[in-house]
PDB file of C-alpha atoms in Angstrom:
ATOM      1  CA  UNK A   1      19.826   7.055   6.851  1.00 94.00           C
ATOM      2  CA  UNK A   2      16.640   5.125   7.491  1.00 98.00           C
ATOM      3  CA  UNK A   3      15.050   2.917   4.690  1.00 98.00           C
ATOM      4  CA  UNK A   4      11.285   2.019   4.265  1.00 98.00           C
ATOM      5  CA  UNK A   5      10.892  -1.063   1.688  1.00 98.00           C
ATOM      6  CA  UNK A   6       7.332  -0.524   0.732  1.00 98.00           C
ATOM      7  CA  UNK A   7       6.122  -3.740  -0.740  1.00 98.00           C
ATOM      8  CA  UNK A   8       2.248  -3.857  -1.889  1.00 98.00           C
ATOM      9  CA  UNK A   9       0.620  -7.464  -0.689  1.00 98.00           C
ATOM     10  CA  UNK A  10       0.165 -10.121  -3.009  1.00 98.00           C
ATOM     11  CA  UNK A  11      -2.927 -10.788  -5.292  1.00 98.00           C
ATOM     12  CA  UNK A  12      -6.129 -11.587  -3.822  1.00 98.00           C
ATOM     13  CA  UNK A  13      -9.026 -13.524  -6.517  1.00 96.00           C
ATOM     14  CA  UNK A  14     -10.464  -8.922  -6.816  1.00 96.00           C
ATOM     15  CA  UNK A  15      -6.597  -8.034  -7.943  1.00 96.00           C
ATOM     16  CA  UNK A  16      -6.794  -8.797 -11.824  1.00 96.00           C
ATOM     17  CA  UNK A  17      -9.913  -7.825 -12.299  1.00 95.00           C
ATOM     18  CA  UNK A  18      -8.720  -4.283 -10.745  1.00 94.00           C
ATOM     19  CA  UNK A  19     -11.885  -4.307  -7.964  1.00 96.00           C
ATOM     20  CA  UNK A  20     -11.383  -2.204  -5.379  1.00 96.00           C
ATOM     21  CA  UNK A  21     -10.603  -4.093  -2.065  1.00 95.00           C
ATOM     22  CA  UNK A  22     -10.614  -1.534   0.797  1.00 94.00           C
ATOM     23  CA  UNK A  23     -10.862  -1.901   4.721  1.00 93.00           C
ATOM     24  CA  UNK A  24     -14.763  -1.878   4.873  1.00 90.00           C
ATOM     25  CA  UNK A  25     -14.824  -4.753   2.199  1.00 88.00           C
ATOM     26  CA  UNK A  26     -14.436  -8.972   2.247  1.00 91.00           C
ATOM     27  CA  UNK A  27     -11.019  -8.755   4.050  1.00 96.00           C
ATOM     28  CA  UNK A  28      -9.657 -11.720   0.859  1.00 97.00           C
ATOM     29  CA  UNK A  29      -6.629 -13.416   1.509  1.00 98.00           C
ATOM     30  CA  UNK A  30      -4.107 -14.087  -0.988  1.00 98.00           C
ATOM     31  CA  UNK A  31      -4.698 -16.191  -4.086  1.00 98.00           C
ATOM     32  CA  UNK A  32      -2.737 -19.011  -5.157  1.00 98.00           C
ATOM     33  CA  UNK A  33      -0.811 -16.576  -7.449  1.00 98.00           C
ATOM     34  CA  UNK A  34      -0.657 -14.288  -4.590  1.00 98.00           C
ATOM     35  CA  UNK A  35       0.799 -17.219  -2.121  1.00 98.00           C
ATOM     36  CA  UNK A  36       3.515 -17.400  -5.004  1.00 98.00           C
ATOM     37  CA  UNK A  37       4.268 -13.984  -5.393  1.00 98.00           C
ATOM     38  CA  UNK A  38       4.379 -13.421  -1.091  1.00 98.00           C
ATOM     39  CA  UNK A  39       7.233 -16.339  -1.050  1.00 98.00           C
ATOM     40  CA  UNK A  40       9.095 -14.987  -4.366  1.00 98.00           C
ATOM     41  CA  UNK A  41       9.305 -11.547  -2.503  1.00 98.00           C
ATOM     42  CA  UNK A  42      10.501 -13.333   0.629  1.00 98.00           C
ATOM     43  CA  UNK A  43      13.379 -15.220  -1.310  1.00 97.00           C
ATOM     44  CA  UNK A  44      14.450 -11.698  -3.026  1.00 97.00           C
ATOM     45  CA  UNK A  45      14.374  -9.696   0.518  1.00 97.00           C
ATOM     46  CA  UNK A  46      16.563 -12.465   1.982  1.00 97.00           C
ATOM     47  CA  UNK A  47      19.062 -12.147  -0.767  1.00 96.00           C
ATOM     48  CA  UNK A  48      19.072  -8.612  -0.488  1.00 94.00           C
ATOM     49  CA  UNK A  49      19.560  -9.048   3.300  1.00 94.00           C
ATOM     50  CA  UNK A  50      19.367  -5.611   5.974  1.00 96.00           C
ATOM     51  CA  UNK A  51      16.185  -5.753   6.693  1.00 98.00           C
ATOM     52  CA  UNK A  52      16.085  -5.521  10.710  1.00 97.00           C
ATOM     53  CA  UNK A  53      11.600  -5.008  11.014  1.00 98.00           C
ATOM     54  CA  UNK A  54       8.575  -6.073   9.335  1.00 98.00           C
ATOM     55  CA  UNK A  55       5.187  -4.049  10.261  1.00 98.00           C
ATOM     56  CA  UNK A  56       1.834  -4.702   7.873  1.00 98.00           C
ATOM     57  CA  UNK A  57      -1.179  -3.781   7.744  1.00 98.00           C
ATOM     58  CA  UNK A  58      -3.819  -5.932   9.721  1.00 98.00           C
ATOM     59  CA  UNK A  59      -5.397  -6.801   6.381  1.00 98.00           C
ATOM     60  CA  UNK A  60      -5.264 -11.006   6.012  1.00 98.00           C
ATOM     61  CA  UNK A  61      -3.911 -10.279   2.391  1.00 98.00           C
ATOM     62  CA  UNK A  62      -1.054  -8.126   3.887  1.00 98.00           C
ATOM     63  CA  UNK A  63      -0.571 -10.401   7.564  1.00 98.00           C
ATOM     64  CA  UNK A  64      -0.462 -13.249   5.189  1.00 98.00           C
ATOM     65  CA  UNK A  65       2.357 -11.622   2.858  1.00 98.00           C
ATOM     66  CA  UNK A  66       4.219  -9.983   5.714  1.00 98.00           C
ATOM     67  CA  UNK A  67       3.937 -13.923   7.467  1.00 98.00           C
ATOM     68  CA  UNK A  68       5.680 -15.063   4.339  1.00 97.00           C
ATOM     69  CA  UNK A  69       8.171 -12.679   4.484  1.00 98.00           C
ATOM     70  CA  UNK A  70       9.226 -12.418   7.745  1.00 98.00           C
ATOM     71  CA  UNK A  71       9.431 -16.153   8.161  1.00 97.00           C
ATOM     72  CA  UNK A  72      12.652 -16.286   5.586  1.00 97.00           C
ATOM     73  CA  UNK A  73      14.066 -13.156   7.222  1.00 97.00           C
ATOM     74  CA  UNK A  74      13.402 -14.994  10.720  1.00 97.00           C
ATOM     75  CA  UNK A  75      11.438 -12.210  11.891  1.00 98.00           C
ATOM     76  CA  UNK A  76       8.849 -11.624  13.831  1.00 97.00           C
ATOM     77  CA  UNK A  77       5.523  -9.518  12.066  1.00 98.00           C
ATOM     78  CA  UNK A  78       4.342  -6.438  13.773  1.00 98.00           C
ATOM     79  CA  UNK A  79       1.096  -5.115  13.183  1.00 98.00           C
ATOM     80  CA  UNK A  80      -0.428  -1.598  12.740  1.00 98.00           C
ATOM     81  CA  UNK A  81      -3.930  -0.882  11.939  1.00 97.00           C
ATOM     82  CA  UNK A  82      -3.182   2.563  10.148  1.00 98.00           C
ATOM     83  CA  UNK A  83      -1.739   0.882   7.559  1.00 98.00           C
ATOM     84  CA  UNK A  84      -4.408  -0.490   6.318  1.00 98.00           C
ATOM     85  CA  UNK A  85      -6.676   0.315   2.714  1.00 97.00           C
ATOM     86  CA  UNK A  86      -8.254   3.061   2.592  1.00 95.00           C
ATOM     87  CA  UNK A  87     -12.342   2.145   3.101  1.00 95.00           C
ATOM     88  CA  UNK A  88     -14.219   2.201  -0.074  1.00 96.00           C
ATOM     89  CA  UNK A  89     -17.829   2.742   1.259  1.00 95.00           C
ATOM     90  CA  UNK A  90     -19.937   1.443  -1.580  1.00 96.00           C
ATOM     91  CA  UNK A  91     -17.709   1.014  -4.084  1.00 96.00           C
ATOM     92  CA  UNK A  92     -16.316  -1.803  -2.559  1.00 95.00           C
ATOM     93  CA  UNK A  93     -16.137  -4.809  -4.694  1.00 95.00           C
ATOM     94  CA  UNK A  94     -16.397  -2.515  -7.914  1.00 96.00           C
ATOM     95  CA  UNK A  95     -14.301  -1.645 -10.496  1.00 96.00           C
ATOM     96  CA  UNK A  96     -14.209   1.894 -11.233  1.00 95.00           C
ATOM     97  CA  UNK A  97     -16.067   1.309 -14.567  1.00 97.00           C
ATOM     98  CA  UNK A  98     -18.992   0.046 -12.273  1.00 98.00           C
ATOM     99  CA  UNK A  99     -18.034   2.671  -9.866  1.00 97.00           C
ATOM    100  CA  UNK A 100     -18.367   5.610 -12.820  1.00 97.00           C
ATOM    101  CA  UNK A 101     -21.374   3.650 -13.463  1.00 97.00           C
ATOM    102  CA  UNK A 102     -23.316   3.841 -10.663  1.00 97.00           C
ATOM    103  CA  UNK A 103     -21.766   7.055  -8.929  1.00 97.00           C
ATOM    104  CA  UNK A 104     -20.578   9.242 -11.132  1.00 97.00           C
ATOM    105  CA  UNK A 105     -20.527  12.224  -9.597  1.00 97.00           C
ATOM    106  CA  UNK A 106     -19.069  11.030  -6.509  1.00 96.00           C
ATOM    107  CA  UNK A 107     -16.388   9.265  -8.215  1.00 96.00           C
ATOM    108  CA  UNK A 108     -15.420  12.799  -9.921  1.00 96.00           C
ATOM    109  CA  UNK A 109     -15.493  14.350  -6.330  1.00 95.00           C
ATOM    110  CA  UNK A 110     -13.368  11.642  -4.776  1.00 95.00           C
ATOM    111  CA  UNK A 111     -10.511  12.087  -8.041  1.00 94.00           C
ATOM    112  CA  UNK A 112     -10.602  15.545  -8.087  1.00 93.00           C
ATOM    113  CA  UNK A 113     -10.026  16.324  -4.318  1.00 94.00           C
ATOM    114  CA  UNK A 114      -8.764  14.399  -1.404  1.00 94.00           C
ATOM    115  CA  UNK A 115     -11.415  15.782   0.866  1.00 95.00           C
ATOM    116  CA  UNK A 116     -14.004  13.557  -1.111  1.00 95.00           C
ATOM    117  CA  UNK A 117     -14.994  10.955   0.396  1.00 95.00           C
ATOM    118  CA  UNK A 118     -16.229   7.449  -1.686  1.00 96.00           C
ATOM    119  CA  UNK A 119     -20.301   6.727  -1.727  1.00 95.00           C
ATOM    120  CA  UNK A 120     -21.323   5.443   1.346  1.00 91.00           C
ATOM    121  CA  UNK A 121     -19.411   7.844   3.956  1.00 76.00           C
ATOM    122  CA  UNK A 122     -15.969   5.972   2.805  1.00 77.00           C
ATOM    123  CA  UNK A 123     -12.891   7.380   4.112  1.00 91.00           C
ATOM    124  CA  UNK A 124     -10.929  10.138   1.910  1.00 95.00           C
ATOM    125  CA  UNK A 125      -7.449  10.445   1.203  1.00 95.00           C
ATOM    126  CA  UNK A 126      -6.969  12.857   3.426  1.00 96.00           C
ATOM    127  CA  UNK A 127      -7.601  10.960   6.877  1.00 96.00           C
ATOM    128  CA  UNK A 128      -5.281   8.234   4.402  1.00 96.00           C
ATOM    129  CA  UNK A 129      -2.863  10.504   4.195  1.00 97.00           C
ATOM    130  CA  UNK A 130      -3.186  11.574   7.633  1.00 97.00           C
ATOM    131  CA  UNK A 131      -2.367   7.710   9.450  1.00 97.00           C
ATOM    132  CA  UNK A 132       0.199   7.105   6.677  1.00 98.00           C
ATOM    133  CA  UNK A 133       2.259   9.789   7.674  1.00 98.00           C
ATOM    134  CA  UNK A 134       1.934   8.631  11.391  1.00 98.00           C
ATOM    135  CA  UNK A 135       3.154   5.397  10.683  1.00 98.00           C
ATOM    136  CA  UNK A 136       6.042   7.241   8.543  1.00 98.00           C
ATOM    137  CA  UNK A 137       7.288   9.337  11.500  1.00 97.00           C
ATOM    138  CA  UNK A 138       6.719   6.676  13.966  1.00 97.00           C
ATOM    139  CA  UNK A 139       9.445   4.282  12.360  1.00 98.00           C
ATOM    140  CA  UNK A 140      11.178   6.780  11.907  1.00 97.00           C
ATOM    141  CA  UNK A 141      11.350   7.522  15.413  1.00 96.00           C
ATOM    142  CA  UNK A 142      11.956   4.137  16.388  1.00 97.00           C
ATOM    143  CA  UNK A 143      13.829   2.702  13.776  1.00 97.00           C
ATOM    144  CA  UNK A 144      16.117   5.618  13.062  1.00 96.00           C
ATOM    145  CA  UNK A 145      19.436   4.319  10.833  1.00 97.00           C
ATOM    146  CA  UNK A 146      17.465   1.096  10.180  1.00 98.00           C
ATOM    147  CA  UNK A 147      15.760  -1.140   7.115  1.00 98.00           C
ATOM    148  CA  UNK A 148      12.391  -1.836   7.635  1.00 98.00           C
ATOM    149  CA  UNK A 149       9.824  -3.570   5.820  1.00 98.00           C
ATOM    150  CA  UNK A 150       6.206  -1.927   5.489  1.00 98.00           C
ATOM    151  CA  UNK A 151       3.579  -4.294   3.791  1.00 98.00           C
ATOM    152  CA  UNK A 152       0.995  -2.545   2.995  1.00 98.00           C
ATOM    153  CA  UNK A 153      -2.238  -1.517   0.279  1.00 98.00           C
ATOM    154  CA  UNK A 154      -1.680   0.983  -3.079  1.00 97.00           C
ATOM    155  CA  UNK A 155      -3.369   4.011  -1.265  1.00 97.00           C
ATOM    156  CA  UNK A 156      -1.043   3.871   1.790  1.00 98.00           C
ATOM    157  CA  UNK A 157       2.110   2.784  -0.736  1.00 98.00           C
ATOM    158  CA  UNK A 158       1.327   5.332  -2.798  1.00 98.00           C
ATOM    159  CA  UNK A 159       0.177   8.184  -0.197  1.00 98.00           C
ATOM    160  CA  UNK A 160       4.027   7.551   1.558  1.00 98.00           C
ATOM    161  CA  UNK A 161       5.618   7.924  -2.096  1.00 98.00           C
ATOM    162  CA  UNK A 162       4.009  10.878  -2.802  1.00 98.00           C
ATOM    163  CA  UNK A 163       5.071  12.734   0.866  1.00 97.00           C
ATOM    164  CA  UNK A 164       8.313  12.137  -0.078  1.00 98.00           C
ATOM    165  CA  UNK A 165       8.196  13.664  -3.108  1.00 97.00           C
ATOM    166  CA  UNK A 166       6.576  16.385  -1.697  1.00 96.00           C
ATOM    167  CA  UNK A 167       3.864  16.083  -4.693  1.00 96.00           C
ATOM    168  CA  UNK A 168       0.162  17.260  -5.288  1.00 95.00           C
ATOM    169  CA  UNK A 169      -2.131  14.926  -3.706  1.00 93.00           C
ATOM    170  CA  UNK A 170      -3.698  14.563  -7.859  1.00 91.00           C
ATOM    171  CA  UNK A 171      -0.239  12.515  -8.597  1.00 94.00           C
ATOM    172  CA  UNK A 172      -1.582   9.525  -6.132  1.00 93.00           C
ATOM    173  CA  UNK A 173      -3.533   8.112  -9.557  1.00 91.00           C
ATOM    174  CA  UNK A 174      -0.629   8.583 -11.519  1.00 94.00           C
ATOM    175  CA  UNK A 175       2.103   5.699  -9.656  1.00 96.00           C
ATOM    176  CA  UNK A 176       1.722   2.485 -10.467  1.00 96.00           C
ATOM    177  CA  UNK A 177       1.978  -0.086  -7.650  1.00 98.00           C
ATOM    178  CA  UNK A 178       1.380  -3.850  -8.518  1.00 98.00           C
ATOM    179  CA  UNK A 179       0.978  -6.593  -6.795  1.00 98.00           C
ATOM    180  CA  UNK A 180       4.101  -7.869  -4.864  1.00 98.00           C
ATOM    181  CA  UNK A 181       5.806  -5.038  -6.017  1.00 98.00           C
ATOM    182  CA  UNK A 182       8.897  -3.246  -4.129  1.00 98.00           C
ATOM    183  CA  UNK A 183       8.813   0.666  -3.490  1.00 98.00           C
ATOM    184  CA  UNK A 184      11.979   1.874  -1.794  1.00 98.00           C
ATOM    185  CA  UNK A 185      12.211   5.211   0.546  1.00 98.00           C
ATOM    186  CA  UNK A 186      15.122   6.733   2.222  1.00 98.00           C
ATOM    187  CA  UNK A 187      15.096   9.533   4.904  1.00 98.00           C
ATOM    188  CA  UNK A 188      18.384  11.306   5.980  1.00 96.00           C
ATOM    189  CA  UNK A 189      18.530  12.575   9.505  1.00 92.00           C
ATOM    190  CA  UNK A 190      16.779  15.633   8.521  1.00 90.00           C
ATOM    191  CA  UNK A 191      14.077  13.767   7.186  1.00 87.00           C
ATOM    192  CA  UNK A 192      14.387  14.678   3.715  1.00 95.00           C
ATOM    193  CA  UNK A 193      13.590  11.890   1.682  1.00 98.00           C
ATOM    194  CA  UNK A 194      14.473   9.990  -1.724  1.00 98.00           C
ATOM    195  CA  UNK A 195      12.650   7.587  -3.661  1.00 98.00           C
ATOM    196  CA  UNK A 196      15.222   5.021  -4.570  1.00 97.00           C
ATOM    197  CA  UNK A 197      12.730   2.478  -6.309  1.00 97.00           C
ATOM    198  CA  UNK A 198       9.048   2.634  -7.419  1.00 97.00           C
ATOM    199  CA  UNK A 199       6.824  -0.543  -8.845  1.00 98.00           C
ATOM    200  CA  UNK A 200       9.817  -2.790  -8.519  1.00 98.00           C
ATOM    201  CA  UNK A 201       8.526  -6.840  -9.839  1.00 98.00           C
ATOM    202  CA  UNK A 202      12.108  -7.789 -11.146  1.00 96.00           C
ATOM    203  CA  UNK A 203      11.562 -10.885  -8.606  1.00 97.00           C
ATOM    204  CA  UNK A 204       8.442 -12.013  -9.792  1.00 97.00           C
ATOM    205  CA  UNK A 205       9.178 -13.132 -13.091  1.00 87.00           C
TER     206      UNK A 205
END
Protein backbone atom coordinates (compact mmCIF):
# COMPACT_ATOMS: atom_id res chain seq x y z
CA UNK A 1 0.00 0.00 0.00
CA UNK A 2 1.26 3.45 -0.88
CA UNK A 3 0.31 6.54 1.32
CA UNK A 4 0.03 10.25 0.16
CA UNK A 5 -0.02 12.69 3.37
CA UNK A 6 -1.60 15.66 1.77
CA UNK A 7 -0.84 18.59 3.97
CA UNK A 8 -2.19 22.19 2.72
CA UNK A 9 0.79 25.00 3.32
CA UNK A 10 0.65 27.23 6.09
CA UNK A 11 -1.09 30.71 6.26
CA UNK A 12 0.07 33.43 4.19
CA UNK A 13 -1.15 37.46 5.48
CA UNK A 14 -4.51 36.53 2.13
CA UNK A 15 -5.38 33.13 4.29
CA UNK A 16 -7.86 34.61 6.99
CA UNK A 17 -9.28 36.89 5.07
CA UNK A 18 -10.19 33.80 2.61
CA UNK A 19 -8.51 35.79 -0.70
CA UNK A 20 -7.82 33.73 -3.27
CA UNK A 21 -3.99 33.16 -3.73
CA UNK A 22 -3.45 31.24 -7.00
CA UNK A 23 -0.28 30.66 -9.28
CA UNK A 24 -0.73 33.90 -11.42
CA UNK A 25 -0.94 35.99 -8.10
CA UNK A 26 1.84 37.68 -5.38
CA UNK A 27 3.55 34.26 -4.82
CA UNK A 28 3.21 35.32 -0.39
CA UNK A 29 5.21 33.42 1.81
CA UNK A 30 4.10 32.23 5.04
CA UNK A 31 3.01 34.50 7.87
CA UNK A 32 4.27 34.47 11.24
CA UNK A 33 1.25 32.24 12.16
CA UNK A 34 1.99 30.31 9.13
CA UNK A 35 5.93 29.89 10.17
CA UNK A 36 4.25 28.39 13.43
CA UNK A 37 1.89 26.21 12.00
CA UNK A 38 4.81 24.79 9.12
CA UNK A 39 7.10 23.78 12.34
CA UNK A 40 3.99 22.38 14.50
CA UNK A 41 3.24 20.09 11.40
CA UNK A 42 6.92 19.18 11.21
CA UNK A 43 7.06 18.13 15.02
CA UNK A 44 3.67 15.96 14.49
CA UNK A 45 5.08 14.19 11.10
CA UNK A 46 8.26 13.32 13.03
CA UNK A 47 6.33 11.74 15.80
CA UNK A 48 4.29 9.96 13.50
CA UNK A 49 7.51 8.83 11.73
CA UNK A 50 7.33 6.69 7.94
CA UNK A 51 7.51 9.26 5.93
CA UNK A 52 10.39 8.25 3.32
CA UNK A 53 9.66 11.70 0.49
CA UNK A 54 8.64 15.17 0.57
CA UNK A 55 7.57 16.83 -2.97
CA UNK A 56 5.70 20.55 -2.88
CA UNK A 57 4.59 22.67 -4.93
CA UNK A 58 7.08 25.45 -6.20
CA UNK A 59 4.87 28.01 -4.48
CA UNK A 60 7.29 30.01 -1.65
CA UNK A 61 4.27 29.41 0.80
CA UNK A 62 4.44 25.60 0.09
CA UNK A 63 8.75 25.39 -0.51
CA UNK A 64 8.77 27.25 2.70
CA UNK A 65 6.37 24.66 4.59
CA UNK A 66 7.76 21.61 2.85
CA UNK A 67 11.55 23.31 4.02
CA UNK A 68 10.15 23.16 7.51
CA UNK A 69 9.10 19.88 7.28
CA UNK A 70 11.56 18.06 5.70
CA UNK A 71 14.28 19.58 7.81
CA UNK A 72 12.87 17.57 11.12
CA UNK A 73 12.32 14.47 8.98
CA UNK A 74 16.05 15.06 7.63
CA UNK A 75 14.88 15.08 4.22
CA UNK A 76 15.62 16.51 1.35
CA UNK A 77 12.47 18.73 -0.59
CA UNK A 78 11.63 17.82 -4.09
CA UNK A 79 9.88 20.07 -6.23
CA UNK A 80 7.09 19.77 -8.87
CA UNK A 81 5.53 22.57 -10.65
CA UNK A 82 2.09 20.72 -11.25
CA UNK A 83 1.40 20.95 -7.93
CA UNK A 84 0.95 24.16 -7.74
CA UNK A 85 -2.62 26.57 -7.23
CA UNK A 86 -4.68 26.61 -9.63
CA UNK A 87 -4.29 30.36 -11.51
CA UNK A 88 -7.00 32.70 -10.61
CA UNK A 89 -6.85 35.15 -13.62
CA UNK A 90 -8.47 38.24 -12.22
CA UNK A 91 -9.78 37.19 -9.29
CA UNK A 92 -6.64 37.00 -7.78
CA UNK A 93 -6.32 38.81 -4.59
CA UNK A 94 -10.26 38.72 -4.16
CA UNK A 95 -12.47 37.17 -2.04
CA UNK A 96 -15.27 35.57 -3.68
CA UNK A 97 -17.69 38.24 -2.28
CA UNK A 98 -15.56 40.74 -4.43
CA UNK A 99 -15.27 38.08 -6.97
CA UNK A 100 -19.43 37.68 -7.13
CA UNK A 101 -19.09 41.31 -7.12
CA UNK A 102 -17.37 42.16 -9.94
CA UNK A 103 -17.88 38.89 -12.12
CA UNK A 104 -20.77 37.38 -11.49
CA UNK A 105 -21.50 35.53 -14.19
CA UNK A 106 -18.19 34.12 -14.58
CA UNK A 107 -17.98 33.12 -11.09
CA UNK A 108 -21.38 31.03 -11.69
CA UNK A 109 -19.65 29.47 -14.83
CA UNK A 110 -16.45 28.60 -13.03
CA UNK A 111 -18.80 26.78 -9.84
CA UNK A 112 -21.05 25.20 -11.94
CA UNK A 113 -18.61 23.42 -14.39
CA UNK A 114 -14.99 22.57 -14.33
CA UNK A 115 -14.53 23.58 -17.92
CA UNK A 116 -14.98 27.31 -16.73
CA UNK A 117 -12.32 29.03 -16.58
CA UNK A 118 -11.85 32.26 -13.85
CA UNK A 119 -12.00 36.05 -15.51
CA UNK A 120 -9.00 36.77 -17.12
CA UNK A 121 -8.27 33.37 -19.15
CA UNK A 122 -7.46 31.65 -15.53
CA UNK A 123 -6.93 28.06 -15.57
CA UNK A 124 -10.08 25.63 -14.89
CA UNK A 125 -10.31 22.72 -12.83
CA UNK A 126 -10.09 20.61 -15.38
CA UNK A 127 -6.36 21.21 -16.65
CA UNK A 128 -6.17 21.17 -12.30
CA UNK A 129 -7.43 18.10 -12.29
CA UNK A 130 -5.55 17.01 -15.18
CA UNK A 131 -1.60 17.73 -13.52
CA UNK A 132 -2.95 16.54 -10.14
CA UNK A 133 -3.61 13.28 -11.29
CA UNK A 134 -0.10 13.19 -13.01
CA UNK A 135 1.59 13.89 -9.99
CA UNK A 136 -0.79 11.10 -8.31
CA UNK A 137 0.29 8.32 -10.71
CA UNK A 138 3.78 9.47 -10.89
CA UNK A 139 4.47 8.72 -7.06
CA UNK A 140 2.78 6.17 -7.39
CA UNK A 141 4.99 4.81 -9.86
CA UNK A 142 7.97 5.69 -8.09
CA UNK A 143 7.17 5.44 -4.67
CA UNK A 144 5.10 2.29 -4.81
CA UNK A 145 4.70 0.67 -0.96
CA UNK A 146 5.98 4.04 0.36
CA UNK A 147 4.84 7.30 2.67
CA UNK A 148 5.19 10.34 1.02
CA UNK A 149 4.56 13.78 1.83
CA UNK A 150 2.75 16.12 -0.84
CA UNK A 151 2.59 19.88 0.24
CA UNK A 152 0.51 21.41 -1.68
CA UNK A 153 -2.67 24.31 -2.34
CA UNK A 154 -6.72 23.46 -1.53
CA UNK A 155 -7.51 22.98 -5.33
CA UNK A 156 -4.78 20.34 -5.88
CA UNK A 157 -5.55 18.83 -2.06
CA UNK A 158 -8.85 18.77 -2.76
CA UNK A 159 -8.86 17.73 -6.65
CA UNK A 160 -6.57 14.36 -5.33
CA UNK A 161 -9.36 13.74 -2.52
CA UNK A 162 -12.00 13.85 -4.71
CA UNK A 163 -10.25 11.16 -7.49
CA UNK A 164 -10.12 8.95 -4.88
CA UNK A 165 -13.41 9.06 -4.03
CA UNK A 166 -14.30 8.77 -7.37
CA UNK A 167 -16.76 11.93 -6.79
CA UNK A 168 -18.49 14.63 -9.07
CA UNK A 169 -16.13 17.29 -9.81
CA UNK A 170 -19.27 19.81 -7.90
CA UNK A 171 -18.04 18.06 -4.41
CA UNK A 172 -14.46 20.02 -4.80
CA UNK A 173 -16.43 23.18 -2.89
CA UNK A 174 -17.81 20.99 -0.48
CA UNK A 175 -14.18 19.62 1.56
CA UNK A 176 -12.80 21.69 3.79
CA UNK A 177 -8.99 22.02 3.78
CA UNK A 178 -7.34 24.54 6.26
CA UNK A 179 -4.35 25.78 6.67
CA UNK A 180 -1.63 23.29 7.90
CA UNK A 181 -4.06 20.77 7.77
CA UNK A 182 -3.33 16.85 7.16
CA UNK A 183 -5.34 14.88 4.37
CA UNK A 184 -4.38 11.22 4.26
CA UNK A 185 -4.69 8.84 0.96
CA UNK A 186 -3.97 5.25 0.54
CA UNK A 187 -3.72 3.27 -2.78
CA UNK A 188 -3.57 -0.61 -2.79
CA UNK A 189 -1.68 -2.21 -5.61
CA UNK A 190 -4.62 -1.97 -7.77
CA UNK A 191 -4.83 1.53 -7.25
CA UNK A 192 -8.00 1.69 -5.54
CA UNK A 193 -7.88 4.20 -3.04
CA UNK A 194 -9.13 5.20 0.62
CA UNK A 195 -9.33 8.37 2.29
CA UNK A 196 -8.02 7.66 5.73
CA UNK A 197 -8.08 11.40 7.02
CA UNK A 198 -9.54 14.70 5.67
CA UNK A 199 -8.92 18.45 7.30
CA UNK A 200 -6.82 16.93 10.01
CA UNK A 201 -5.43 20.29 12.58
CA UNK A 202 -5.30 18.05 15.81
CA UNK A 203 -1.49 19.37 15.86
CA UNK A 204 -2.11 22.83 15.64
CA UNK A 205 -3.80 23.56 18.69
Amino acid sequence: MTTLVLLRHGETLLTPERRLSGSGGSNPGLSPAGRRQAEATAQALARRGGIEAVVTSPMRRCQETAGSVAARLGLGVQVDRDLREADFGLWEGLTFAEVRERHPDDLSAWLASPEAAPSGAGETMQQVTRRAAAVRDGLLARYAGATVLVVSHVGPIRTLIRLALQAPPRTLFRMEVAAASLSTVTYDVDGTATVRALNDTHHLS
